[in-house]
Amino acid sequence: MAEYPKQLHDVKYGDEHKLQTLDICLPRPLNNGSLQVDASTDDSVWIVFLHGGAWRDDSQDKAELKPALSQLLDHFSRDAPTSALRHVVGLASINYRLSGEPSDPARNGTHPDHVHDVLLALQWLEKEYGVGSKWPYMAVGHSCGATLAFQIVMDRQWKSAIPSKPALYEKLLGFAGAQDNHKQTIRPPVAVVGLEGVYDFPLLLKNYAHDPEYEGFIRDAFGGNHDVWQKASPVAGDYSDRWPDGHLVVLGQSPEDELVDWPQVDSMVKVLKEQGWKMRSESRIKEARRDSWIGGKQFFVTYLKGSHDEVWEHGTELSRTIEFSLRVFYGEE
């Protein structure tokens, strides 16, 4: 047990560019030892984290998770029997292709290249660790990472607006016509946790029309087609019929966020309610326990503290939101 928690850094999940890497943390042995994870998927889950940075800030990467991870591991070491982390098989933090630098293969991405990398990473995690097959997982994202977390599961009608690589995405997503080397379907998460996320691109651009930086990073990441902007927005997704295994959404937002405003949350809440999701109160967690849902879909809005980047930089709010989401998922006070 001395070598645990075990952390693996800069693990390659692809070879198309230098940002196809991820970090992994295993809090405990997967097979042996007194703290081994229960093999039941009812009690165990992976956390898959997606960083922010407006799809183009190379100062933000998979290391965004480190401050929160340190706090989560500290909580677990001090109080393992009651720590929410006792349910976690492992944590993975994913790098993905960025946008804005046409001459750099790691930073010349245009939608859906970012999603493509996340799907490749999930495919690698499934092959190596059973993430999504043996173990369910929660997708946790900050800012544009929250966008990507929803894009993993949203109705992929936007794919038809991106003619450049249709065969590749059919293979990755398990659609008809998949070849042998891409037989497996990329399984969606059982929960999405978004912190200060971008969910409605047209609304974001409307509310920040005074700042050209916003249209700049949207154009870098998604091109100039406004139809793509709309279809790629998480508010355009189908989270009912197209996400049968999805049962929990947590939307975290800080009133102090100076970069992404609260209407992004309001827009996502409206979509979830229209699709039959039930909004729950933080004070009634036990009512949200999965075995009481009977196939239902629940979501929470939780208030965060701090500026846009302080939410992950200090670690406290990100770790608290992950622990909160685990408690909700397992119906614990």
Tab-separated table of C-alpha atoms in Angstrom:
chain	number	residue	atom	x	y	z
A	1	MET	CA	0.000	0.000	0.000
A	2	ALA	CA	2.982	2.331	0.411
A	3	GLU	CA	3.027	3.099	-3.320
A	4	TYR	CA	-0.580	4.300	-3.259
A	5	PRO	CA	-2.072	6.605	-4.229
A	6	LYS	CA	-0.299	5.935	-7.524
A	7	GLN	CA	0.025	8.787	-9.994
A	8	LEU	CA	0.980	8.446	-13.646
A	9	HIS	CA	1.854	11.566	-15.632
A	10	ASP	CA	2.007	12.413	-19.334
A	11	VAL	CA	0.612	9.068	-20.462
A	12	LYS	CA	0.119	9.070	-24.239
A	13	TYR	CA	-3.304	8.093	-25.568
A	14	GLY	CA	-2.493	9.008	-29.171
A	15	ASP	CA	0.358	10.081	-31.426
A	16	GLU	CA	-1.211	12.757	-33.632
A	17	HIS	CA	0.272	15.644	-31.622
A	18	LYS	CA	2.020	16.376	-28.317
A	19	LEU	CA	-1.150	17.202	-26.365
A	20	GLN	CA	-2.636	13.721	-26.676
A	21	THR	CA	-1.622	12.915	-23.112
A	22	LEU	CA	-3.349	12.367	-19.795
A	23	ASP	CA	-2.603	12.002	-16.092
A	24	ILE	CA	-3.996	9.176	-13.964
A	25	CYS	CA	-4.377	8.796	-10.222
A	26	LEU	CA	-5.270	5.463	-8.603
A	27	PRO	CA	-6.162	6.087	-4.937
A	28	ARG	CA	-5.851	2.381	-4.074
A	29	PRO	CA	-5.025	-0.974	-5.690
A	30	LEU	CA	-7.532	-2.126	-8.259
A	31	ASN	CA	-7.383	-5.815	-7.254
A	32	ASN	CA	-5.742	-6.538	-3.913
A	33	GLY	CA	-5.487	-5.073	-0.444
A	34	SER	CA	-7.880	-4.125	2.322
A	35	LEU	CA	-8.905	-0.932	0.533
A	36	GLN	CA	-9.590	-2.551	-2.804
A	37	VAL	CA	-12.466	-1.098	-4.759
A	38	ASP	CA	-15.747	-2.951	-4.680
A	39	ALA	CA	-16.112	-4.643	-8.054
A	40	SER	CA	-19.765	-3.587	-8.151
A	41	THR	CA	-20.383	-0.679	-10.491
A	42	ASP	CA	-23.091	0.425	-8.045
A	43	ASP	CA	-20.370	1.507	-5.632
A	44	SER	CA	-17.445	2.532	-7.815
A	45	VAL	CA	-16.829	5.186	-10.425
A	46	TRP	CA	-14.046	6.971	-12.310
A	47	ILE	CA	-13.659	10.748	-12.465
A	48	VAL	CA	-12.588	12.085	-15.871
A	49	PHE	CA	-11.575	15.747	-15.809
A	50	LEU	CA	-11.461	18.179	-18.738
A	51	HIS	CA	-9.634	21.472	-18.287
A	52	GLY	CA	-10.677	24.931	-19.445
A	53	GLY	CA	-8.849	27.737	-21.211
A	54	ALA	CA	-11.219	28.871	-24.005
A	55	TRP	CA	-9.912	26.077	-26.266
A	56	ARG	CA	-6.704	28.045	-26.872
A	57	ASP	CA	-4.894	28.998	-23.650
A	58	ASP	CA	-1.870	26.714	-23.449
A	59	SER	CA	-1.178	27.788	-19.865
A	60	GLN	CA	-4.188	25.712	-18.822
A	61	ASP	CA	-3.958	21.968	-19.201
A	62	LYS	CA	-4.521	18.675	-17.411
A	63	ALA	CA	-2.608	20.043	-14.398
A	64	GLU	CA	-5.753	22.064	-13.555
A	65	LEU	CA	-6.885	19.082	-11.508
A	66	LYS	CA	-3.775	18.989	-9.273
A	67	PRO	CA	-4.858	21.416	-6.511
A	68	ALA	CA	-8.237	19.700	-6.139
A	69	LEU	CA	-6.693	16.233	-6.382
A	70	SER	CA	-4.330	17.052	-3.533
A	71	GLN	CA	-7.276	18.024	-1.346
A	72	LEU	CA	-9.325	14.984	-2.332
A	73	LEU	CA	-6.446	12.633	-1.490
A	74	ASP	CA	-5.870	14.429	1.803
A	75	HIS	CA	-9.534	13.996	2.746
A	76	PHE	CA	-9.332	10.327	1.803
A	77	SER	CA	-6.168	9.667	3.817
A	78	ARG	CA	-7.667	11.306	6.911
A	79	ASP	CA	-11.128	9.789	6.742
A	80	ALA	CA	-11.248	6.948	4.216
A	81	PRO	CA	-14.381	5.174	5.587
A	82	THR	CA	-16.578	8.252	5.051
A	83	SER	CA	-14.698	10.081	2.316
A	84	ALA	CA	-16.597	10.442	-0.936
A	85	LEU	CA	-13.377	9.401	-2.662
A	86	ARG	CA	-13.837	5.845	-1.372
A	87	HIS	CA	-16.190	5.370	-4.318
A	88	VAL	CA	-13.551	6.454	-6.841
A	89	VAL	CA	-11.621	3.780	-8.710
A	90	GLY	CA	-9.405	6.320	-10.421
A	91	LEU	CA	-9.145	9.849	-11.727
A	92	ALA	CA	-7.950	10.906	-15.165
A	93	SER	CA	-7.201	14.414	-16.414
A	94	ILE	CA	-7.054	14.802	-20.187
A	95	ASN	CA	-5.111	17.119	-22.470
A	96	TYR	CA	-6.623	17.742	-25.889
A	97	ARG	CA	-5.825	19.670	-29.062
A	98	LEU	CA	-6.192	23.437	-28.734
A	99	SER	CA	-7.008	26.131	-31.295
A	100	GLY	CA	-5.606	29.457	-32.437
A	101	GLU	CA	-2.147	28.541	-33.808
A	102	PRO	CA	-2.440	27.205	-37.393
A	103	SER	CA	1.251	26.268	-37.627
A	104	ASP	CA	1.221	24.095	-34.462
A	105	PRO	CA	-0.334	20.608	-34.874
A	106	ALA	CA	-1.219	20.643	-31.174
A	107	ARG	CA	-2.944	24.027	-31.381
A	108	ASN	CA	-4.539	24.165	-34.832
A	109	GLY	CA	-7.739	22.339	-33.934
A	110	THR	CA	-11.196	23.263	-35.175
A	111	HIS	CA	-14.348	21.642	-33.856
A	112	PRO	CA	-14.815	18.724	-33.577
A	113	ASP	CA	-11.068	18.106	-33.142
A	114	HIS	CA	-11.258	18.825	-29.400
A	115	VAL	CA	-14.067	16.296	-28.971
A	116	HIS	CA	-12.171	13.829	-31.133
A	117	ASP	CA	-9.224	13.907	-28.728
A	118	VAL	CA	-11.446	13.451	-25.679
A	119	LEU	CA	-13.109	10.463	-27.345
A	120	LEU	CA	-9.715	8.953	-28.202
A	121	ALA	CA	-8.661	9.374	-24.573
A	122	LEU	CA	-11.849	7.708	-23.377
A	123	GLN	CA	-11.281	4.871	-25.820
A	124	TRP	CA	-7.752	4.426	-24.408
A	125	LEU	CA	-9.040	4.538	-20.812
A	126	GLU	CA	-11.644	1.904	-21.629
A	127	LYS	CA	-9.049	-0.395	-23.162
A	128	GLU	CA	-6.488	0.024	-20.372
A	129	TYR	CA	-8.685	0.420	-17.280
A	130	GLY	CA	-12.243	-0.523	-18.245
A	131	VAL	CA	-13.504	3.046	-17.918
A	132	GLY	CA	-17.039	3.124	-19.263
A	133	SER	CA	-17.378	-0.674	-19.506
A	134	LYS	CA	-16.313	-2.248	-16.225
A	135	TRP	CA	-16.495	1.047	-14.353
A	136	PRO	CA	-18.889	3.935	-15.024
A	137	TYR	CA	-17.441	7.422	-15.018
A	138	MET	CA	-18.359	11.014	-14.276
A	139	ALA	CA	-17.208	13.682	-16.740
A	140	VAL	CA	-16.132	16.796	-14.841
A	141	GLY	CA	-15.172	19.946	-16.713
A	142	HIS	CA	-14.269	23.556	-16.042
A	143	SER	CA	-15.221	26.344	-18.480
A	144	CYS	CA	-14.788	24.957	-22.031
A	145	GLY	CA	-14.012	21.620	-20.368
A	146	ALA	CA	-17.616	21.642	-19.155
A	147	THR	CA	-18.659	22.238	-22.763
A	148	LEU	CA	-16.677	19.175	-23.822
A	149	ALA	CA	-18.180	17.092	-21.007
A	150	PHE	CA	-21.647	17.739	-22.399
A	151	GLN	CA	-20.509	17.291	-26.006
A	152	ILE	CA	-19.497	13.726	-25.146
A	153	VAL	CA	-23.138	12.872	-24.545
A	154	MET	CA	-25.177	15.432	-26.484
A	155	ASP	CA	-27.118	14.637	-29.586
A	156	ARG	CA	-24.438	14.713	-32.273
A	157	GLN	CA	-26.475	16.339	-35.033
A	158	TRP	CA	-23.641	18.878	-35.277
A	159	LYS	CA	-21.545	16.095	-36.812
A	160	SER	CA	-23.499	16.446	-40.057
A	161	ALA	CA	-22.353	20.080	-40.279
A	162	ILE	CA	-18.692	19.006	-40.163
A	163	PRO	CA	-18.026	17.122	-43.437
A	164	SER	CA	-14.253	16.916	-43.027
A	165	LYS	CA	-13.969	13.627	-41.134
A	166	PRO	CA	-17.378	11.909	-41.052
A	167	ALA	CA	-16.012	8.358	-41.350
A	168	LEU	CA	-13.628	8.889	-38.449
A	169	TYR	CA	-16.394	10.092	-36.156
A	170	GLU	CA	-18.735	7.298	-37.177
A	171	LYS	CA	-16.017	4.853	-36.125
A	172	LEU	CA	-15.232	6.583	-32.846
A	173	LEU	CA	-18.846	6.993	-31.834
A	174	GLY	CA	-19.842	3.459	-32.741
A	175	PHE	CA	-22.239	4.336	-35.561
A	176	ALA	CA	-23.109	2.008	-38.418
A	177	GLY	CA	-20.200	1.204	-40.658
A	178	ALA	CA	-17.541	1.118	-37.944
A	179	GLN	CA	-14.468	-0.845	-38.913
A	180	ASP	CA	-12.909	-3.594	-36.809
A	181	ASN	CA	-10.252	-1.361	-35.284
A	182	HIS	CA	-12.953	0.914	-33.886
A	183	LYS	CA	-15.580	-1.675	-32.954
A	184	GLN	CA	-16.064	-0.415	-29.446
A	185	THR	CA	-18.580	2.299	-28.757
A	186	ILE	CA	-17.390	5.258	-26.715
A	187	ARG	CA	-19.632	4.978	-23.699
A	188	PRO	CA	-21.024	8.210	-22.298
A	189	PRO	CA	-20.639	9.152	-18.635
A	190	VAL	CA	-23.298	8.455	-16.045
A	191	ALA	CA	-23.021	12.044	-14.813
A	192	VAL	CA	-21.766	15.395	-16.066
A	193	VAL	CA	-20.399	17.992	-13.668
A	194	GLY	CA	-19.845	21.418	-15.186
A	195	LEU	CA	-18.122	24.267	-13.378
A	196	GLU	CA	-18.515	27.741	-14.871
A	197	GLY	CA	-19.257	26.182	-18.214
A	198	VAL	CA	-20.000	27.603	-21.632
A	199	TYR	CA	-23.269	26.031	-22.742
A	200	ASP	CA	-24.854	28.507	-25.179
A	201	PHE	CA	-22.425	30.085	-27.653
A	202	PRO	CA	-24.866	32.544	-29.310
A	203	LEU	CA	-25.997	33.778	-25.886
A	204	LEU	CA	-22.389	34.149	-24.713
A	205	LEU	CA	-21.526	36.238	-27.774
A	206	LYS	CA	-24.642	38.365	-27.319
A	207	ASN	CA	-23.910	39.080	-23.659
A	208	TYR	CA	-20.230	39.812	-24.312
A	209	ALA	CA	-20.634	41.620	-27.632
A	210	HIS	CA	-18.564	44.491	-26.204
A	211	ASP	CA	-15.484	42.238	-25.955
A	212	PRO	CA	-14.080	40.952	-29.290
A	213	GLU	CA	-12.032	38.280	-27.475
A	214	TYR	CA	-15.161	36.133	-27.073
A	215	GLU	CA	-15.995	35.946	-30.764
A	216	GLY	CA	-12.282	35.492	-31.376
A	217	PHE	CA	-11.945	32.288	-29.380
A	218	ILE	CA	-15.265	30.929	-30.672
A	219	ARG	CA	-14.091	31.489	-34.260
A	220	ASP	CA	-10.710	29.918	-33.506
A	221	ALA	CA	-12.339	26.819	-32.023
A	222	PHE	CA	-15.463	26.448	-34.182
A	223	GLY	CA	-14.809	28.329	-37.410
A	224	GLY	CA	-17.008	31.066	-38.827
A	225	ASN	CA	-20.193	29.071	-39.491
A	226	HIS	CA	-22.890	30.343	-37.110
A	227	ASP	CA	-24.909	27.192	-37.686
A	228	VAL	CA	-22.028	25.167	-36.235
A	229	TRP	CA	-21.903	27.486	-33.218
A	230	GLN	CA	-25.539	26.753	-32.483
A	231	LYS	CA	-25.402	23.012	-33.088
A	232	ALA	CA	-22.206	22.548	-31.065
A	233	SER	CA	-23.617	24.391	-28.049
A	234	PRO	CA	-24.572	22.012	-25.232
A	235	VAL	CA	-28.028	23.634	-25.085
A	236	ALA	CA	-28.643	22.029	-28.502
A	237	GLY	CA	-28.184	18.529	-27.081
A	238	ASP	CA	-30.707	15.786	-26.437
A	239	TYR	CA	-30.164	14.574	-22.876
A	240	SER	CA	-33.208	12.351	-22.621
A	241	ASP	CA	-33.551	9.727	-25.363
A	242	ARG	CA	-29.948	10.054	-26.551
A	243	TRP	CA	-28.466	9.673	-23.061
A	244	PRO	CA	-30.349	6.769	-21.462
A	245	ASP	CA	-27.614	6.041	-18.910
A	246	GLY	CA	-27.255	9.654	-17.804
A	247	HIS	CA	-28.829	10.300	-14.420
A	248	LEU	CA	-27.065	13.282	-12.869
A	249	VAL	CA	-26.009	16.767	-13.929
A	250	VAL	CA	-24.374	19.236	-11.552
A	251	LEU	CA	-23.960	22.837	-12.682
A	252	GLY	CA	-21.586	24.873	-10.526
A	253	GLN	CA	-21.331	28.629	-10.971
A	254	SER	CA	-19.786	31.460	-8.995
A	255	PRO	CA	-21.545	34.840	-8.752
A	256	GLU	CA	-18.002	36.258	-8.745
A	257	ASP	CA	-17.129	34.776	-12.145
A	258	GLU	CA	-15.914	37.672	-14.279
A	259	LEU	CA	-15.602	35.700	-17.539
A	260	VAL	CA	-18.731	33.539	-17.858
A	261	ASP	CA	-22.052	34.925	-16.662
A	262	TRP	CA	-24.948	33.215	-14.896
A	263	PRO	CA	-27.265	33.192	-17.972
A	264	GLN	CA	-25.165	30.274	-19.266
A	265	VAL	CA	-26.453	28.210	-16.335
A	266	ASP	CA	-30.000	29.529	-16.782
A	267	SER	CA	-29.970	28.491	-20.435
A	268	MET	CA	-28.798	24.960	-19.558
A	269	VAL	CA	-31.334	24.667	-16.734
A	270	LYS	CA	-34.129	25.584	-19.160
A	271	VAL	CA	-33.065	22.847	-21.591
A	272	LEU	CA	-32.807	20.174	-18.882
A	273	LYS	CA	-36.238	21.038	-17.478
A	274	GLU	CA	-37.810	20.973	-20.943
A	275	GLN	CA	-36.344	17.482	-21.455
A	276	GLY	CA	-37.850	16.109	-18.255
A	277	TRP	CA	-34.960	16.464	-15.829
A	278	LYS	CA	-35.911	17.260	-12.230
A	279	MET	CA	-34.135	20.012	-10.347
A	280	ARG	CA	-33.147	18.946	-6.826
A	281	SER	CA	-32.189	20.889	-3.743
A	282	GLU	CA	-28.794	20.466	-2.082
A	283	SER	CA	-30.620	19.961	1.213
A	284	ARG	CA	-32.423	16.855	-0.061
A	285	ILE	CA	-29.552	14.730	-1.331
A	286	LYS	CA	-30.956	11.377	-0.201
A	287	GLU	CA	-33.984	11.845	-2.446
A	288	ALA	CA	-31.599	11.873	-5.385
A	289	ARG	CA	-30.092	8.450	-4.651
A	290	ARG	CA	-29.899	6.458	-7.842
A	291	ASP	CA	-31.937	3.510	-6.608
A	292	SER	CA	-34.854	5.881	-5.950
A	293	TRP	CA	-34.768	7.497	-9.361
A	294	ILE	CA	-36.418	4.586	-11.207
A	295	GLY	CA	-34.772	5.682	-14.412
A	296	GLY	CA	-35.230	9.382	-13.671
A	297	LYS	CA	-32.839	12.213	-14.377
A	298	GLN	CA	-31.869	14.749	-11.722
A	299	PHE	CA	-29.811	17.930	-11.717
A	300	PHE	CA	-28.443	20.361	-9.169
A	301	VAL	CA	-27.237	23.939	-9.385
A	302	THR	CA	-24.566	24.655	-6.798
A	303	TYR	CA	-23.019	28.006	-5.925
A	304	LEU	CA	-19.240	28.320	-6.142
A	305	LYS	CA	-16.935	30.915	-4.597
A	306	GLY	CA	-14.200	32.865	-6.326
A	307	SER	CA	-13.323	34.193	-9.745
A	308	HIS	CA	-13.434	32.100	-12.913
A	309	ASP	CA	-9.986	30.560	-12.505
A	310	GLU	CA	-9.849	30.633	-8.706
A	311	VAL	CA	-12.420	27.843	-8.773
A	312	TRP	CA	-9.717	25.434	-9.955
A	313	GLU	CA	-6.533	27.288	-8.949
A	314	HIS	CA	-7.267	27.066	-5.223
A	315	GLY	CA	-8.620	23.535	-5.554
A	316	THR	CA	-11.218	23.966	-2.828
A	317	GLU	CA	-14.259	24.620	-5.009
A	318	LEU	CA	-13.389	21.970	-7.574
A	319	SER	CA	-12.729	19.321	-4.924
A	320	ARG	CA	-15.862	20.310	-3.023
A	321	THR	CA	-17.978	20.041	-6.170
A	322	ILE	CA	-16.547	16.613	-7.021
A	323	GLU	CA	-17.227	15.392	-3.480
A	324	PHE	CA	-20.709	16.898	-3.572
A	325	SER	CA	-21.439	15.160	-6.889
A	326	LEU	CA	-20.283	11.813	-5.469
A	327	ARG	CA	-22.475	12.259	-2.386
A	328	VAL	CA	-25.432	13.097	-4.590
A	329	PHE	CA	-24.758	10.159	-6.882
A	330	TYR	CA	-24.682	7.744	-3.936
A	331	GLY	CA	-27.395	9.481	-1.902
A	332	GLU	CA	-25.178	10.291	1.074
A	333	GLU	CA	-25.502	13.199	3.506
